């Protein structure tokens, strides 16, 4: 090819003719030609003329754009080909597709699309030039088809050389305009698309010379032929089709061509999905005529036959002949060969050997004759499809050996469909269920002739239940087509009357005579013949969930159980052997749902097969098998000390749900299974499924009371666990009753000082702490501590557990020194007993981190959290829930330090880990979701914050109910968010709901209730309802003083808020008293550099500024800012909102004092920080921008914005900052 080379100053010249590796990287131009006199030709360039022609601008543009993109060379079709040389022209046209494909960039010049600024009449929501783009002449020309498809990089430019986009960014538009599939635009091989499809892409395109209609498609079909201008369009297209046929089917394909027919094959009206499988089939079968074989293996009803039909239909032009054979048994196969022979003889009556064979009677000779015809030397482009090869084994008298029926010569293409994984011929492709529910809905829609299913929740639910099995979906659709019932009604019938429904469903032509009821029976019959244990295992599977059965789960058999179950699990080799037989028949596959394995990998059956095992294999319900399943699941529930116990619990959940269903519906005997119900209760409780846990514990309690009596210690163990469950549910009165009953029972049975008695005493302490009854909690902990010290000694780990709990209590009471002593004692004891890396030791290390964070010792807190995290990762691994709890705590710490990016990383890690360990709806997961909401609110990402809060709220409501305290905490946080967004009415509704719920759950004086009272005070202050605000603050303050004492930090927060309120009311003396009290209290509790202390210092600065005491104000602001910088570090302080407020306030102060350079420096720092935190479009950022602009323009004149307005805004920001938020 000949290129243009860019020289200096925009000059370019033609290169010599370049070949192969001598061709450098180049750009290429795609355009529509103008009149011949307007385009610059090869001759023009040689003679140095043509610059005056209109087309020269296109060449100059292409060269300039190539240089901009770092390319020295470019190619333009008008002038780089010597069209007077017919040989060169023919070679160029045959090579052009490859030239475009090899170009580094392709620039499309659209001469009829105006630049964006010039086109203002398009519809709203469109790109300004979109209408003209869609109508462009470029999309109607024949040559531009290959210029669109071939290059990897295609960029579109307007008439004025404005870049409009590229092939990727305009993919949707280009697809809609041309009808070319998106996958083609993305670079999918053209050979994946049939001849007919590719012809259709060019059908409506025009060329100036009629023969070019064919010549422009040479590259699209990867063929070559000489050009004969004057032969006419039809002759050119005929020659093109001939060349395509030779390329695809061989030079002598006409000697072996047989008309495409699938008359005896199940017909498919609408084929859905499976594009990846079709592409893989095409890649495997696209050979040079040598033998290529694909084996489609999968469950009966998964759509293997339909896939083979779809492939044959799509690629029929690639083959000289396509033959279909039914290989379900030898008679059917031989009959298929007889039919195949008739097809051949109809079009080739003198075919060797075939013409002399008696087709009607001598089937063996027919088979040999057909195989011989298929093995002729030039007959290499046929496709044979062997359907239903489901019995390939050699142990069955009816089994077939397909190799006897394959042509001897190693040529042609073969597709085999089978349920068996034992077929080892060729390239296997495992056909699995449809993953996209949209594809399932398409099958339902096509079969039922009902539209709009994508927006029908009942249809979606049915599609999910049928779990991507095409046979089940088509069966349901056919039934719904004939019966006027809804999707929800059908789903109900499917679950309740499965067998009757399937027997009355219409037969499907696309699945021959197979139904859901009968399709797997043949496989099961073969399984019974091979291995009776495999058949029994499949029957047992009906009493478990369909997903994830594994070896260890079934290893709980004893002498009372059937002999076969003990034999099945005598070792893992025997178990996997039985499973392998099921897998060989396509009924079972390796489970892919669990991400991490502690025990053996699991196996699953499809949901529809599972329904068949329930309703067909177990038509008579076997209560013994149901009891056996319950026994295995109950026995396998791990304690909380096992290796990655939570992973095993997650695996058990679905089986527990199946056993619970059987139990609650009276399908399994209760007798002697109390222990199993108790274990299931523990499983559900650990996994946050509290309603299910309650049902199991209640069942266990009833059974134990009946068998053992109400006062037996085993009964009391369940009573105690019910107490813990009720506490988790927020049913604190019921929890207390259970604990009291357990305590009295243990005291009677064991005595008041028995360790089991003391464990319940400890639990009562935890409950009282939750209720805010801190004195009662302390009494319980002290009793438990004294009893354990007496029974176990002061250093026993059980004793230390209560010491640790006392530390938690003292921390809640604000007795931080006492809390620290308890934690230190617990830590030293654990380190001595367990070692420094034991998880109990690390729990206390984590608690110390929380304490230090509360004390404002953020560096010490981080050290503790880091130590705990490293220890947990070493002991439990990075994904253990204890590890993730500390990750979550680090997120809280970083958030409080203003390290918001680091905080987000911690929260995201914790969230992903908890979703994996617990699931997305577990309450521990939701705690981190809630924390992410708090973080996003701090970052000013209010939409993201709202999404997190909404998710947490919905999850808590589902798990705990609408009135649980965790639910109410998130309701409270939503109130905070709405208040920050200025949605004050919505905020008030949230606060009122939270307040009423907490008053009901905790009582009016509980500290959590008082938190929301305080927040309501903030809201009323924002609304200007200052009297109501003061009442709320007074109520909160009195409650805190009563519960915590006057110097507790929560009390001081409200004192600070009262100061803000009084400042807003102009009661500056009262405000100063409040601030001074808060400041002295914070300094005593937190120290002088704690962020809460500094927030009040900043507020005092605001107050002094209002009083005109500017020197004192500056001292306060400077102390606050320097304190933030010291505590948080210079980098983090630029992203910490209270610090930014202090900078803003200093800016206002310096402005009032006329120190504009200092004011500008403070405003600039604040402005940069707020942009990082909130984004440039935020109202505060824009206000700071105007302040900066005003300083620059006035140079000492009064600013446009009164300082008092800014002071009020900053004050209100501090009010919001001090809301009580639950982390």
mmCIF file of N, CA and C in Angstrom, residues 104 955 974 1046 1083 1145:
data_model
loop_
_atom_site.group_PDB
_atom_site.id
_atom_site.type_symbol
_atom_site.label_atom_id
_atom_site.label_comp_id
_atom_site.label_asym_id
_atom_site.label_seq_id
_atom_site.Cartn_x
_atom_site.Cartn_y
_atom_site.Cartn_z
ATOM 1 N N UNK A 104 -4.160 2.108 12.781
ATOM 2 C CA UNK A 104 -4.126 2.462 14.200
ATOM 3 C C UNK A 104 -5.334 3.312 14.574
ATOM 4 N N UNK A 955 -33.576 -3.456 56.099
ATOM 5 C CA UNK A 955 -33.034 -4.701 56.646
ATOM 6 C C UNK A 955 -33.367 -4.884 58.114
ATOM 7 N N UNK A 974 -31.609 8.797 59.824
ATOM 8 C CA UNK A 974 -32.300 9.367 58.663
ATOM 9 C C UNK A 974 -32.810 10.765 58.989
ATOM 10 N N UNK A 1046 -23.471 15.021 85.908
ATOM 11 C CA UNK A 1046 -23.382 16.309 85.205
ATOM 12 C C UNK A 1046 -22.142 16.459 84.332
ATOM 13 N N UNK A 1083 -12.542 19.307 78.832
ATOM 14 C CA UNK A 1083 -11.116 19.290 79.157
ATOM 15 C C UNK A 1083 -10.823 18.260 80.241
ATOM 16 N N UNK A 1145 -14.349 30.649 60.024
ATOM 17 C CA UNK A 1145 -14.593 31.657 61.062
ATOM 18 C C UNK A 1145 -13.409 32.622 61.198
#
